[in-house]
Amino acid sequence: MPLELSLDRTSPIPLSEQIRSQLRLLIVAGQLKPGESLPTIKELARRLEVNPNTVSEVYSSLEAQGYLSGHKRGGTRVSQNPPALEPQEVLALQLSARLAREARHFGLSPAQMTRWITAQAALQGHPKIKLAALGNTASQAQRWAERVQVWLGEEARVDPVALGESLDGYLFVAVEPQMLQSARSFIPAVARPKRLRSLPAWARAYYEGPQGAD
């Protein structure tokens, strides 16, 4: 079968990984048969307009994983017995196939889906926003942090910070309304009131915190 691969050069996913994942998918899905020949390194690099070293690295890694076998005279072929998929990989394959069908149905391009899935994966890997709950004292900060944590739920990690302590590393600060004026000079530049209007609504909510502080 003609080998058809699609590369998204705007994606944060390296080209080598895009080529590797697509070849592996074609093999495990049975679209590339055991023993079937692949294009030479130079030929595939020319078709995809990539550096031959990129294709060489992909072929070598897939050969090391058991998906391809290299022969000096016969070129590179699909292994006779490629590795079986792990159960979670089977599930991922099924989910990705369904997502691809739905994306095509709604007119979304592979590039668009790649960007959104990459962004979602990154968010799932780091699901919590680090946020400071600023109080006049340590005990007041603790009470305020507990209240803000309930307000935000599991989407954020709220740390109690007493007024005067370092706020380095915090992009957002939840300040009790009663101490908002006195806290302005301690808030990181990204959240200072003079820039508040340029922040989106959800950022302003993080900055101000729930109303009606004790």
PDB file of N, CA and C in Angstrom, residues 1-3 26-27 30-39 67-69 74-80:
ATOM      1  N   MET A   1       0.839  -1.199   0.000  1.00  0.00           N
ATOM      2  CA  MET A   1       0.000   0.000   0.000  1.00  0.00           C
ATOM      3  C   MET A   1       0.874   1.248   0.000  1.00  0.00           C
ATOM      4  N   PRO A   2       0.436   2.305  -0.687  1.00  0.00           N
ATOM      5  CA  PRO A   2       1.207   3.547  -0.656  1.00  0.00           C
ATOM      6  C   PRO A   2       1.266   4.083   0.775  1.00  0.00           C
ATOM      7  N   LEU A   3       2.452   4.509   1.188  1.00  0.00           N
ATOM      8  CA  LEU A   3       2.625   5.014   2.550  1.00  0.00           C
ATOM      9  C   LEU A   3       2.270   6.492   2.578  1.00  0.00           C
ATOM     10  N   LEU A  26      -0.046   2.493  11.813  1.00  0.00           N
ATOM     11  CA  LEU A  26      -0.317   1.744  10.585  1.00  0.00           C
ATOM     12  C   LEU A  26       0.031   0.272  10.753  1.00  0.00           C
ATOM     13  N   ILE A  27       1.073   0.002  11.534  1.00  0.00           N
ATOM     14  CA  ILE A  27       1.499  -1.386  11.744  1.00  0.00           C
ATOM     15  C   ILE A  27       0.518  -2.114  12.660  1.00  0.00           C
ATOM     16  N   GLY A  30      -2.764  -2.949  11.217  1.00  0.00           N
ATOM     17  CA  GLY A  30      -2.746  -3.916  10.136  1.00  0.00           C
ATOM     18  C   GLY A  30      -2.750  -3.322   8.753  1.00  0.00           C
ATOM     19  N   GLN A  31      -2.601  -2.011   8.670  1.00  0.00           N
ATOM     20  CA  GLN A  31      -2.576  -1.377   7.351  1.00  0.00           C
ATOM     21  C   GLN A  31      -1.208  -1.526   6.687  1.00  0.00           C
ATOM     22  N   LEU A  32      -0.179  -1.698   7.489  1.00  0.00           N
ATOM     23  CA  LEU A  32       1.134  -2.114   6.988  1.00  0.00           C
ATOM     24  C   LEU A  32       1.311  -3.564   7.417  1.00  0.00           C
ATOM     25  N   LYS A  33       1.413  -4.465   6.468  1.00  0.00           N
ATOM     26  CA  LYS A  33       1.414  -5.895   6.744  1.00  0.00           C
ATOM     27  C   LYS A  33       2.809  -6.392   7.126  1.00  0.00           C
ATOM     28  N   PRO A  34       2.901  -7.479   7.888  1.00  0.00           N
ATOM     29  CA  PRO A  34       4.189  -8.087   8.200  1.00  0.00           C
ATOM     30  C   PRO A  34       4.966  -8.425   6.933  1.00  0.00           C
ATOM     31  N   GLY A  35       6.213  -8.021   6.925  1.00  0.00           N
ATOM     32  CA  GLY A  35       7.060  -8.275   5.766  1.00  0.00           C
ATOM     33  C   GLY A  35       6.982  -7.217   4.683  1.00  0.00           C
ATOM     34  N   GLU A  36       6.053  -6.273   4.809  1.00  0.00           N
ATOM     35  CA  GLU A  36       5.903  -5.240   3.783  1.00  0.00           C
ATOM     36  C   GLU A  36       7.083  -4.270   3.822  1.00  0.00           C
ATOM     37  N   SER A  37       7.530  -3.890   2.646  1.00  0.00           N
ATOM     38  CA  SER A  37       8.683  -2.994   2.538  1.00  0.00           C
ATOM     39  C   SER A  37       8.277  -1.547   2.775  1.00  0.00           C
ATOM     40  N   LEU A  38       9.159  -0.811   3.420  1.00  0.00           N
ATOM     41  CA  LEU A  38       8.966   0.626   3.620  1.00  0.00           C
ATOM     42  C   LEU A  38       9.884   1.387   2.671  1.00  0.00           C
ATOM     43  N   PRO A  39       9.572   2.637   2.387  1.00  0.00           N
ATOM     44  CA  PRO A  39      10.464   3.440   1.553  1.00  0.00           C
ATOM     45  C   PRO A  39      11.851   3.531   2.189  1.00  0.00           C
ATOM     46  N   TYR A  67       9.064  -3.287  15.789  1.00  0.00           N
ATOM     47  CA  TYR A  67       8.040  -3.054  14.770  1.00  0.00           C
ATOM     48  C   TYR A  67       8.599  -3.173  13.357  1.00  0.00           C
ATOM     49  N   LEU A  68       9.877  -2.885  13.192  1.00  0.00           N
ATOM     50  CA  LEU A  68      10.519  -2.949  11.888  1.00  0.00           C
ATOM     51  C   LEU A  68      11.735  -3.854  11.959  1.00  0.00           C
ATOM     52  N   SER A  69      12.134  -4.338  10.804  1.00  0.00           N
ATOM     53  CA  SER A  69      13.369  -5.106  10.706  1.00  0.00           C
ATOM     54  C   SER A  69      14.147  -4.582   9.514  1.00  0.00           C
ATOM     55  N   GLY A  74      17.480  -5.926   1.419  1.00  0.00           N
ATOM     56  CA  GLY A  74      16.041  -5.810   1.225  1.00  0.00           C
ATOM     57  C   GLY A  74      15.433  -4.539   1.784  1.00  0.00           C
ATOM     58  N   GLY A  75      16.247  -3.661   2.358  1.00  0.00           N
ATOM     59  CA  GLY A  75      15.732  -2.430   2.913  1.00  0.00           C
ATOM     60  C   GLY A  75      15.026  -2.676   4.246  1.00  0.00           C
ATOM     61  N   THR A  76      14.126  -1.783   4.590  1.00  0.00           N
ATOM     62  CA  THR A  76      13.414  -1.864   5.864  1.00  0.00           C
ATOM     63  C   THR A  76      12.021  -2.438   5.640  1.00  0.00           C
ATOM     64  N   ARG A  77      11.680  -3.424   6.467  1.00  0.00           N
ATOM     65  CA  ARG A  77      10.381  -4.069   6.345  1.00  0.00           C
ATOM     66  C   ARG A  77       9.669  -4.090   7.695  1.00  0.00           C
ATOM     67  N   VAL A  78       8.359  -4.295   7.618  1.00  0.00           N
ATOM     68  CA  VAL A  78       7.586  -4.492   8.834  1.00  0.00           C
ATOM     69  C   VAL A  78       7.958  -5.856   9.409  1.00  0.00           C
ATOM     70  N   SER A  79       8.129  -5.926  10.702  1.00  0.00           N
ATOM     71  CA  SER A  79       8.489  -7.182  11.349  1.00  0.00           C
ATOM     72  C   SER A  79       7.406  -8.238  11.136  1.00  0.00           C
ATOM     73  N   GLN A  80       7.835  -9.482  11.100  1.00  0.00           N
ATOM     74  CA  GLN A  80       6.883 -10.573  10.945  1.00  0.00           C
ATOM     75  C   GLN A  80       5.988 -10.719  12.173  1.00  0.00           C
TER      76      GLN A  80
END
